[in-house]
Amino acid sequence: MATATTEPVRLPPGSRLPKPVQAIWFLASNHGMFGVLARRYGSVISVNLPGAGHAVVISDPALVKDLFTTSTDLIERPTFGSGTLGDVFGPGSTFSLAGEKLLARRKMVVPLFHGRRLRSYEHIIEEEVMREIATWPEDREFETLPPMTSIALGAILRATFGAEGAALAELRDLVPRMVTLGGLALLVPSRMRRDLGPWSPWGRHLRYRRRFDAIVDSLIADARADPALEERSDVLALLVQARYENGEPISDRHIADELLTLLASGHETTAGSMAWAVERLIRHPQLLSRLTEEVDAGGSELRQATIWEVQRTRPVLDAALRRTKTRVRLGDWVIPEDTNLISSIRLAQESEESFRDAASFNPDRFVGTGPKPVAWIPFGGGVNRCVGAGFANMEMDVALRTLLRELRFAPTDAPDERRRWRGVATVPARGARAVIYRRSAEASSGAHSASVADHGGA
Ligand code: HEM
């Protein structure tokens, strides 16, 4: 782990280009700049970017692990531009908490997305997939990313709120707008975070937030009045009943902040991963047909390995971010206070040292073994590791199972889709375009699936 030090600062090598040039390079290359610099200077590099300032990018798995295990007395979550994510989600959000308070909250929230509980959400995912694919066109190429986003939003909304009917419909409409605006609102300097009318970003953010809070308040009131509250498995019902170790409940306002946090963190990421899964599978027809056979036989091992490999080769979040609270020694480097540390998930997972033939998409590498936590880090690590990792994995598994059971995806020899960074998640640049056919219709008309041998590839 990193340790506090008073040694003279010793920063890793890196780009000396002026900050604006680095910014253009960073954006134009969809973060590919870090890879170019790492190939030139090694697995720890210095960069200088607007918003992040002087930052250190780390892709050496041992140092990434050191960072994840470093005490929160020495490092913390960074600020973005003029604020933190907590400014948008509110003081009761995980993103606003640190130290003991964060640990206490995680003790409450992490078990909500684990083990037996996860199984209680499976039917929601299956219903969301079935609802969405009923409208998909056949025999015509279309973007699968938007419907994946709708599936993921529906899944997280229903699992967290237990909402149905009018409240669910309103949240389905409101939450994507709040999330898009939230990113913009963060760019508003803190002195201008006032209600300057419905057309100003912060003013609009406050209006959306009031609508959101009103819906949550009525759902909390319904939950408290629900005689079957104890049997419910949605996160809202569980948070209403949860107690900190000292016996205190979470306040209603903090419940609303946390629900918004889970919604915002939990849909674009999972949707992006599911879209990448489609993008990868239609370019690997033999794998696609092995997965379909496995689904038909009731298996899941290759599907799980595929989900891990999609996340290794196409992580939707490129990095886990921290910031030094004091001067620290990390490996050979001495990094000053207030420096952003960027653990590059993408570069760490592309490392030949950790993954043989790292550039190839090969789920079989994980069959029977599973990924090693140090090298495979799509959910980050340590005290800030993704709260919803178990939920996301379950969701991708059930979604993929349902898609393969219901649909035949036509293989393609189109070039790989490039990566496009959308402010938070990195998604397939063309929206994971695919052509599908309904297996039930093919079975009844006697049509049969395309020959895998015609398309080659693994
Ligand atoms: C494929 C889907 C997902 C990916 C790849 C992903 C990835 C990540 C990553 C990389 C982090 C930062 C970890 C770190 O800094 O070490 C994170 C944090 C977080 N994620 Fe996820 N996530 C996904 C889905 C979800 C879902 C479904 C939820 C909610 C149910 C969720 C809730 C959160 C929260 C609340 C945090 C903040 C944790 C903290 O800072 O203490 N994520 N996620």
Coordinates of C-alpha atoms and ligand atoms in Angstrom, one line a residue:
M1 CA 0.0 0.0 0.0
A2 CA 1.0 3.6 -0.4
T3 CA 2.5 5.3 2.7
A4 CA 2.8 8.8 3.9
T5 CA 6.3 10.3 3.4
T6 CA 8.3 13.5 3.7
E7 CA 10.8 12.5 1.0
P8 CA 11.3 15.0 -1.9
V9 CA 8.6 14.7 -4.6
R10 CA 9.6 12.3 -7.4
L11 CA 7.0 12.1 -10.2
P12 CA 6.9 9.5 -13.0
P13 CA 7.8 10.6 -16.5
G14 CA 5.1 11.6 -18.9
S15 CA 3.8 14.1 -21.5
R16 CA 5.3 17.6 -21.5
L17 CA 2.8 18.8 -24.0
P18 CA 0.9 22.0 -23.0
K19 CA -2.3 21.2 -21.0
P20 CA -4.8 22.2 -23.8
V21 CA -2.9 19.9 -26.3
Q22 CA -3.1 17.0 -23.8
A23 CA -6.8 17.7 -23.3
I24 CA -7.5 17.6 -27.1
W25 CA -5.4 14.4 -27.4
F26 CA -7.2 12.8 -24.5
L27 CA -10.7 13.5 -25.8
A28 CA -9.9 12.8 -29.5
S29 CA -8.3 9.5 -28.7
N30 CA -11.1 8.4 -26.3
H31 CA -8.4 8.0 -23.6
G32 CA -6.1 6.1 -26.0
M33 CA -3.5 8.7 -25.1
F34 CA -2.7 6.9 -21.8
G35 CA -1.8 3.7 -23.8
V36 CA 0.5 5.6 -26.1
L37 CA 2.3 7.3 -23.1
A38 CA 2.4 4.0 -21.1
R39 CA 4.1 2.2 -24.1
R40 CA 6.7 5.0 -24.2
Y41 CA 7.3 5.6 -20.5
G42 CA 6.1 2.5 -18.6
S43 CA 3.2 1.6 -16.3
V44 CA 3.2 4.8 -14.2
I45 CA 3.0 8.1 -16.1
S46 CA 2.3 11.8 -15.5
V47 CA -0.3 13.7 -17.4
N48 CA -1.8 17.2 -17.1
L49 CA -5.5 17.5 -18.0
P50 CA -8.1 20.2 -17.4
G51 CA -10.3 19.2 -14.5
A52 CA -7.7 16.7 -13.2
G53 CA -4.6 19.0 -13.2
H54 CA -1.3 17.2 -12.7
A55 CA -2.3 13.6 -12.4
V56 CA -0.6 10.2 -12.2
V57 CA -1.9 7.3 -14.3
I58 CA -1.2 3.9 -12.9
S59 CA -1.6 0.6 -14.8
D60 CA 1.0 -1.7 -13.0
P61 CA -1.3 -4.3 -11.3
A62 CA 0.8 -4.4 -8.1
L63 CA 0.6 -0.6 -7.7
V64 CA -3.1 -0.5 -8.5
K65 CA -3.6 -3.0 -5.7
D66 CA -1.4 -0.8 -3.4
L67 CA -3.6 2.1 -4.2
F68 CA -6.8 0.2 -3.5
T69 CA -5.5 -1.0 -0.2
T70 CA -4.2 2.4 1.0
S71 CA -5.8 3.9 4.0
T72 CA -8.5 6.5 3.4
D73 CA -6.4 8.8 5.8
L74 CA -4.0 9.2 2.8
I75 CA -6.2 9.0 -0.3
E76 CA -9.8 9.8 -1.1
R77 CA -12.2 10.2 -4.0
P78 CA -11.3 13.2 -6.2
T79 CA -13.2 16.3 -7.0
F80 CA -14.3 16.9 -10.6
G81 CA -13.9 20.5 -11.9
S82 CA -15.6 22.5 -9.2
G83 CA -17.2 19.8 -7.1
T84 CA -17.8 16.2 -6.2
L85 CA -20.4 13.7 -7.4
G86 CA -21.9 14.1 -3.9
D87 CA -22.8 17.7 -4.7
V88 CA -25.2 16.4 -7.3
F89 CA -26.6 13.4 -5.5
G90 CA -26.8 15.1 -2.1
P91 CA -25.1 14.8 1.4
G92 CA -26.7 11.3 2.0
S93 CA -25.2 9.8 -1.1
T94 CA -22.3 7.2 -0.9
F95 CA -20.4 9.7 -3.0
S96 CA -20.6 12.3 -0.2
L97 CA -19.4 9.9 2.5
A98 CA -15.8 9.1 3.6
G99 CA -14.0 7.3 6.4
E100 CA -16.2 5.6 9.1
K101 CA -19.4 7.0 7.7
L102 CA -18.7 5.5 4.3
L103 CA -17.9 2.1 5.9
A104 CA -21.1 2.2 7.9
R105 CA -23.2 2.9 4.8
R106 CA -21.4 0.2 2.8
K107 CA -22.2 -2.3 5.5
M108 CA -25.8 -1.5 4.9
V109 CA -25.9 -1.2 1.1
V110 CA -23.5 -3.9 -0.1
P111 CA -25.5 -6.8 1.3
L112 CA -28.5 -5.6 -0.6
F113 CA -26.8 -6.6 -3.8
H114 CA -25.4 -9.9 -2.7
G115 CA -26.2 -13.7 -2.7
R116 CA -29.8 -14.7 -2.1
R117 CA -31.1 -11.2 -2.5
L118 CA -29.8 -11.0 -6.1
R119 CA -31.9 -14.0 -7.1
S120 CA -35.0 -12.1 -6.0
Y121 CA -34.3 -9.5 -8.7
E122 CA -33.8 -12.1 -11.6
H123 CA -37.4 -12.1 -12.7
I124 CA -37.3 -8.3 -13.0
I125 CA -34.4 -8.5 -15.5
E126 CA -36.1 -11.2 -17.5
E127 CA -39.3 -9.2 -17.7
E128 CA -37.5 -6.0 -18.7
V129 CA -35.6 -7.9 -21.5
M130 CA -38.8 -9.6 -22.7
R131 CA -40.7 -6.2 -22.7
E132 CA -38.0 -4.5 -24.7
I133 CA -37.2 -7.2 -27.3
A134 CA -40.9 -7.5 -28.2
T135 CA -40.4 -4.2 -30.1
W136 CA -37.1 -5.1 -31.8
P137 CA -37.2 -5.3 -35.6
E138 CA -36.2 -8.5 -37.4
D139 CA -33.9 -8.8 -40.4
R140 CA -32.8 -5.2 -40.2
E141 CA -29.7 -3.7 -38.5
F142 CA -30.4 -1.5 -35.5
E143 CA -28.5 0.0 -32.5
T144 CA -28.9 -2.3 -29.5
L145 CA -27.4 0.3 -27.0
P146 CA -30.6 2.4 -26.6
P147 CA -32.8 -0.6 -25.7
M148 CA -30.1 -2.0 -23.4
T149 CA -30.2 1.4 -21.6
S150 CA -33.9 1.1 -21.3
I151 CA -33.6 -2.5 -19.9
A152 CA -30.9 -1.5 -17.4
L153 CA -32.9 1.6 -16.3
G154 CA -36.1 -0.5 -15.8
A155 CA -34.1 -3.1 -13.9
I156 CA -32.4 -0.8 -11.5
L157 CA -35.6 1.3 -11.0
R158 CA -37.7 -1.7 -10.2
A159 CA -35.1 -3.4 -8.0
T160 CA -34.3 -0.2 -6.0
F161 CA -37.8 1.3 -5.7
G162 CA -40.1 -1.6 -6.0
A163 CA -42.0 1.0 -8.1
E164 CA -44.7 0.0 -10.5
G165 CA -47.4 1.9 -12.4
A166 CA -47.5 5.7 -12.5
A167 CA -44.5 6.2 -10.2
L168 CA -42.4 3.8 -12.3
A169 CA -43.4 5.5 -15.5
E170 CA -42.6 9.0 -14.1
L171 CA -39.2 7.8 -12.9
R172 CA -38.4 6.1 -16.2
D173 CA -38.9 9.6 -17.8
L174 CA -37.2 11.7 -15.1
V175 CA -34.1 9.7 -14.1
P176 CA -32.3 9.8 -17.5
R177 CA -32.9 13.5 -17.8
M178 CA -31.6 14.0 -14.2
V179 CA -28.5 12.0 -14.9
T180 CA -27.6 13.8 -18.1
L181 CA -28.2 17.1 -16.5
G182 CA -26.2 16.1 -13.3
G183 CA -23.0 15.8 -15.4
L184 CA -23.6 19.3 -16.7
A185 CA -24.6 20.7 -13.3
L186 CA -21.2 19.6 -12.0
L187 CA -19.5 22.0 -14.3
V188 CA -21.4 24.9 -12.7
P189 CA -18.9 26.8 -10.4
S190 CA -20.0 26.4 -6.8
R191 CA -20.7 30.1 -6.4
M192 CA -23.3 29.9 -9.2
R193 CA -25.1 26.9 -7.8
R194 CA -28.3 28.9 -7.1
D195 CA -31.7 28.7 -8.6
L196 CA -31.3 31.1 -11.6
G197 CA -34.6 30.0 -13.2
P198 CA -35.8 26.9 -15.0
W199 CA -33.4 27.4 -18.0
S200 CA -30.2 27.5 -15.9
P201 CA -28.5 24.1 -15.4
W202 CA -28.6 24.3 -11.6
G203 CA -32.1 25.7 -11.6
R204 CA -33.3 22.8 -13.7
H205 CA -31.3 20.3 -11.6
L206 CA -33.2 21.7 -8.5
R207 CA -36.6 21.3 -10.2
Y208 CA -35.9 17.8 -11.3
R209 CA -34.7 17.0 -7.8
R210 CA -37.9 18.3 -6.2
R211 CA -40.0 16.1 -8.5
F212 CA -37.7 13.1 -7.7
D213 CA -38.0 13.8 -3.9
A214 CA -41.7 14.0 -4.0
I215 CA -42.0 10.6 -5.8
V216 CA -39.6 9.1 -3.3
D217 CA -41.4 10.6 -0.3
S218 CA -44.7 9.0 -1.5
L219 CA -43.0 5.7 -2.1
I220 CA -41.4 5.8 1.4
A221 CA -44.8 6.6 2.9
D222 CA -46.4 3.7 1.0
A223 CA -43.6 1.4 2.2
R224 CA -44.1 2.4 5.8
A225 CA -47.8 1.7 5.5
D226 CA -47.2 -1.6 3.7
P227 CA -48.1 -4.5 6.0
A228 CA -45.9 -6.8 3.9
L229 CA -42.9 -4.4 4.2
E230 CA -40.7 -7.1 5.8
E231 CA -41.2 -9.5 2.9
R232 CA -40.2 -6.9 0.3
S233 CA -36.8 -7.1 -1.4
D234 CA -36.6 -3.7 -3.1
V235 CA -33.8 -1.5 -1.9
L236 CA -36.1 1.3 -0.8
A237 CA -38.0 -1.1 1.5
L238 CA -34.7 -2.5 2.9
L239 CA -33.3 1.0 3.5
V240 CA -36.4 2.1 5.3
Q241 CA -36.0 -0.8 7.7
A242 CA -32.1 -0.7 7.9
R243 CA -30.4 0.5 11.0
Y244 CA -26.8 1.7 11.6
E245 CA -24.8 -0.2 14.2
N246 CA -25.9 2.4 16.8
G247 CA -29.6 1.5 16.0
E248 CA -30.3 4.8 14.1
P249 CA -32.3 4.6 10.9
I250 CA -31.2 6.4 7.7
S251 CA -33.1 9.7 7.3
D252 CA -35.7 9.9 4.4
R253 CA -33.6 12.6 2.7
H254 CA -30.5 10.4 2.8
I255 CA -32.5 7.4 1.5
A256 CA -33.5 9.6 -1.5
D257 CA -29.9 10.7 -2.1
E258 CA -28.7 7.0 -2.0
L259 CA -31.4 5.8 -4.3
L260 CA -30.5 8.5 -6.9
T261 CA -26.9 7.5 -6.5
L262 CA -27.7 3.8 -7.2
L263 CA -29.9 4.7 -10.2
A264 CA -27.3 7.0 -11.7
S265 CA -24.4 4.6 -11.2
G266 CA -26.3 1.5 -12.1
H267 CA -27.8 1.9 -15.5
E268 CA -25.5 3.5 -18.1
T269 CA -22.6 1.2 -17.0
T270 CA -24.5 -2.0 -17.2
A271 CA -26.2 -1.0 -20.5
G272 CA -22.8 -0.2 -22.0
S273 CA -21.4 -3.7 -21.0
M274 CA -24.4 -5.5 -22.4
A275 CA -24.1 -3.6 -25.7
W276 CA -20.4 -4.5 -25.8
A277 CA -21.4 -8.1 -25.2
V278 CA -23.6 -8.0 -28.4
E279 CA -20.8 -6.2 -30.3
R280 CA -18.3 -8.9 -29.4
L281 CA -20.5 -11.9 -29.8
I282 CA -21.7 -11.2 -33.3
R283 CA -18.1 -10.9 -34.3
H284 CA -17.3 -14.4 -32.8
P285 CA -19.9 -16.7 -34.3
Q286 CA -18.5 -19.9 -33.0
L287 CA -18.7 -18.6 -29.4
L288 CA -22.2 -17.3 -30.1
S289 CA -23.4 -20.7 -31.1
R290 CA -21.6 -22.4 -28.2
L291 CA -23.3 -19.9 -25.8
T292 CA -26.7 -20.6 -27.4
E293 CA -26.2 -24.4 -27.0
E294 CA -25.2 -23.8 -23.4
V295 CA -28.4 -21.8 -22.7
D296 CA -30.5 -24.5 -24.3
A297 CA -28.8 -27.1 -22.2
G298 CA -29.4 -25.0 -19.0
G299 CA -25.6 -24.2 -18.4
S300 CA -23.9 -21.0 -17.5
E301 CA -20.1 -21.4 -17.2
L302 CA -19.2 -20.1 -20.6
R303 CA -21.7 -17.3 -20.3
Q304 CA -20.1 -16.2 -17.1
A305 CA -16.6 -16.4 -18.6
T306 CA -17.8 -14.3 -21.6
I307 CA -19.2 -11.6 -19.3
W308 CA -15.8 -11.4 -17.5
E309 CA -14.0 -11.3 -20.9
V310 CA -16.3 -8.6 -22.2
Q311 CA -15.5 -6.5 -19.1
R312 CA -11.8 -7.2 -19.4
T313 CA -11.5 -6.2 -23.1
R314 CA -14.1 -3.5 -23.2
P315 CA -14.4 -2.0 -19.7
V316 CA -17.1 0.7 -19.7
L317 CA -15.3 2.7 -17.0
D318 CA -11.8 3.3 -18.0
A319 CA -10.4 4.2 -14.6
A320 CA -10.9 4.3 -10.9
L321 CA -10.0 7.7 -9.4
R322 CA -8.4 8.8 -6.2
R323 CA -6.6 11.8 -4.8
T324 CA -3.8 12.2 -2.4
K325 CA -4.6 13.9 0.9
T326 CA -1.0 14.1 1.8
R327 CA 2.4 13.3 0.2
V328 CA 2.7 9.6 -0.4
R329 CA 5.2 7.1 -1.6
L330 CA 3.8 4.7 -4.2
G331 CA 6.3 2.2 -5.5
D332 CA 9.3 4.2 -6.7
W333 CA 7.4 7.5 -6.8
V334 CA 6.8 10.2 -4.3
I335 CA 3.5 12.0 -5.1
P336 CA 2.6 15.4 -3.7
E337 CA -0.6 16.2 -1.7
D338 CA -3.7 17.0 -3.8
T339 CA -2.7 15.0 -6.9
N340 CA -5.3 12.9 -8.8
L341 CA -4.4 9.3 -9.2
I342 CA -6.0 7.5 -12.1
S343 CA -5.9 3.7 -11.9
S344 CA -6.3 2.8 -15.5
I345 CA -8.7 -0.2 -15.6
R346 CA -8.3 -0.4 -19.4
L347 CA -4.5 -0.5 -19.5
A348 CA -4.2 -2.8 -16.5
Q349 CA -6.5 -5.3 -18.2
E350 CA -4.7 -5.0 -21.5
S351 CA -1.4 -6.0 -19.8
E352 CA 0.4 -9.0 -21.4
E353 CA 1.9 -9.8 -18.0
S354 CA -1.5 -10.4 -16.5
F355 CA -3.3 -11.9 -19.5
R356 CA -1.6 -14.0 -22.2
D357 CA -2.5 -12.9 -25.7
A358 CA -4.3 -10.0 -24.0
A359 CA -5.5 -8.3 -27.2
S360 CA -7.6 -11.4 -28.2
F361 CA -11.2 -11.8 -27.1
N362 CA -11.1 -15.3 -25.6
P363 CA -13.6 -16.1 -22.8
D364 CA -12.1 -19.6 -22.6
R365 CA -9.2 -18.0 -20.6
F366 CA -11.6 -17.7 -17.7
V367 CA -13.5 -21.1 -18.0
G368 CA -12.8 -23.2 -14.9
T369 CA -10.6 -20.5 -13.3
G370 CA -12.3 -17.1 -13.1
P371 CA -10.4 -13.8 -13.1
K372 CA -7.7 -12.9 -10.6
P373 CA -9.0 -9.9 -8.6
V374 CA -5.7 -7.9 -8.8
A375 CA -5.5 -8.0 -12.6
W376 CA -9.2 -7.9 -13.4
I377 CA -10.6 -4.7 -12.0
P378 CA -13.7 -3.4 -14.0
F379 CA -15.4 -2.6 -10.7
G380 CA -12.4 -0.9 -9.1
G381 CA -11.3 -2.0 -5.7
G382 CA -10.9 -1.3 -2.0
V383 CA -13.2 0.8 0.1
N384 CA -14.7 2.4 -3.0
R385 CA -15.2 -0.8 -5.0
C386 CA -18.4 -0.8 -7.0
V387 CA -21.4 -1.3 -4.6
G388 CA -23.5 -2.9 -7.5
A389 CA -20.9 -5.3 -8.9
G390 CA -23.0 -8.4 -7.9
F391 CA -26.1 -6.8 -9.2
A392 CA -24.5 -5.9 -12.5
N393 CA -23.1 -9.4 -13.0
M394 CA -26.5 -11.0 -12.3
E395 CA -28.2 -8.5 -14.6
M396 CA -25.8 -9.2 -17.5
D397 CA -26.1 -12.9 -16.9
V398 CA -29.9 -13.0 -16.9
A399 CA -30.1 -10.5 -19.8
L400 CA -27.7 -12.5 -22.0
R401 CA -29.4 -15.8 -21.1
T402 CA -32.8 -14.4 -22.1
L403 CA -31.5 -12.8 -25.3
L404 CA -29.8 -16.0 -26.4
R405 CA -32.9 -18.1 -25.5
E406 CA -35.3 -15.8 -27.5
L407 CA -33.2 -14.5 -30.4
R408 CA -30.7 -15.5 -33.0
F409 CA -28.1 -12.8 -33.5
A410 CA -26.8 -12.7 -37.1
P411 CA -23.0 -12.9 -37.2
T412 CA -21.2 -10.1 -38.9
D413 CA -17.7 -9.5 -40.4
A414 CA -18.0 -5.7 -40.0
P415 CA -15.0 -4.1 -38.4
D416 CA -15.0 -3.9 -34.6
E417 CA -16.9 -0.9 -33.3
R418 CA -14.6 1.7 -31.9
R419 CA -14.9 3.0 -28.3
R420 CA -16.7 6.2 -27.7
W421 CA -16.5 7.9 -24.3
R422 CA -19.8 9.5 -23.3
G423 CA -18.6 11.5 -20.3
V424 CA -19.0 8.6 -17.9
A425 CA -19.2 5.3 -19.8
T426 CA -17.2 4.1 -22.8
V427 CA -19.6 2.5 -25.2
P428 CA -19.6 1.0 -28.8
A429 CA -19.3 4.0 -31.1
R430 CA -22.0 2.8 -33.5
G431 CA -24.4 1.7 -30.7
A432 CA -23.6 -2.0 -31.0
R433 CA -25.5 -2.5 -34.3
A434 CA -27.0 -5.9 -34.8
V435 CA -29.5 -7.9 -36.8
I436 CA -31.8 -10.3 -34.9
Y437 CA -34.3 -13.0 -35.7
R438 CA -36.9 -14.6 -33.3
R439 CA -36.0 -18.2 -32.6
S440 CA -39.7 -19.1 -31.9
A441 CA -40.7 -17.8 -35.4
E442 CA -37.8 -19.6 -37.0
A443 CA -38.7 -22.8 -35.3
S444 CA -42.3 -22.7 -36.4
S445 CA -41.5 -21.7 -40.0
G446 CA -38.8 -24.4 -40.2
A447 CA -36.1 -21.8 -40.9
H448 CA -32.7 -22.7 -39.3
S449 CA -29.9 -20.7 -37.9
A450 CA -27.1 -19.4 -40.1
S451 CA -24.2 -21.7 -40.5
V452 CA -21.4 -20.8 -38.2
A453 CA -18.9 -22.4 -40.5
D454 CA -19.7 -19.8 -43.2
H455 CA -18.4 -17.0 -40.9
G456 CA -15.2 -18.5 -39.4
G457 CA -13.7 -16.9 -36.2
A458 CA -13.8 -18.1 -32.7
Ligands
HEM1 C1 -21.1 -3.2 -15.6 C2 -21.6 -2.4 -14.6 C3 -20.8 -1.6 -13.7 C4 -19.5 -1.2 -13.8 C5 -18.5 -1.6 -14.8 C6 -19.2 -0.4 -12.6 C7 -18.0 0.1 -12.3 C8 -17.7 0.9 -11.2 C9 -16.4 1.4 -10.8 C10 -15.1 1.2 -11.7 C11 -16.5 2.1 -9.7 C12 -15.4 2.9 -9.0 C13 -14.7 2.0 -8.1 C14 -13.5 2.5 -7.4 O1 -13.3 3.8 -7.4 O2 -12.6 1.7 -7.0 C15 -17.9 2.1 -9.3 C16 -18.4 2.7 -8.2 C17 -19.7 2.6 -7.8 N1 -20.7 1.9 -8.4 FE1 -20.6 0.7 -10.1 N2 -20.4 -0.2 -11.9 C18 -21.4 -0.9 -12.5 C19 -22.7 -1.1 -12.1 C20 -23.2 -0.6 -10.9 C21 -24.5 -0.8 -10.4 C22 -25.6 -1.7 -11.1 C23 -24.7 -0.1 -9.3 C24 -25.8 0.1 -8.3 C25 -26.7 -0.9 -8.1 C26 -23.4 0.6 -9.0 C27 -23.1 1.5 -8.0 C28 -21.9 2.0 -7.7 C29 -21.7 3.0 -6.6 C30 -22.7 3.5 -5.6 C31 -20.3 3.3 -6.6 C32 -19.5 4.2 -5.7 C33 -18.8 3.4 -4.7 C34 -17.9 4.3 -3.8 O3 -17.3 5.3 -4.3 O4 -17.9 4.0 -2.6 N3 -22.5 0.3 -10.1 N4 -18.6 1.3 -10.2

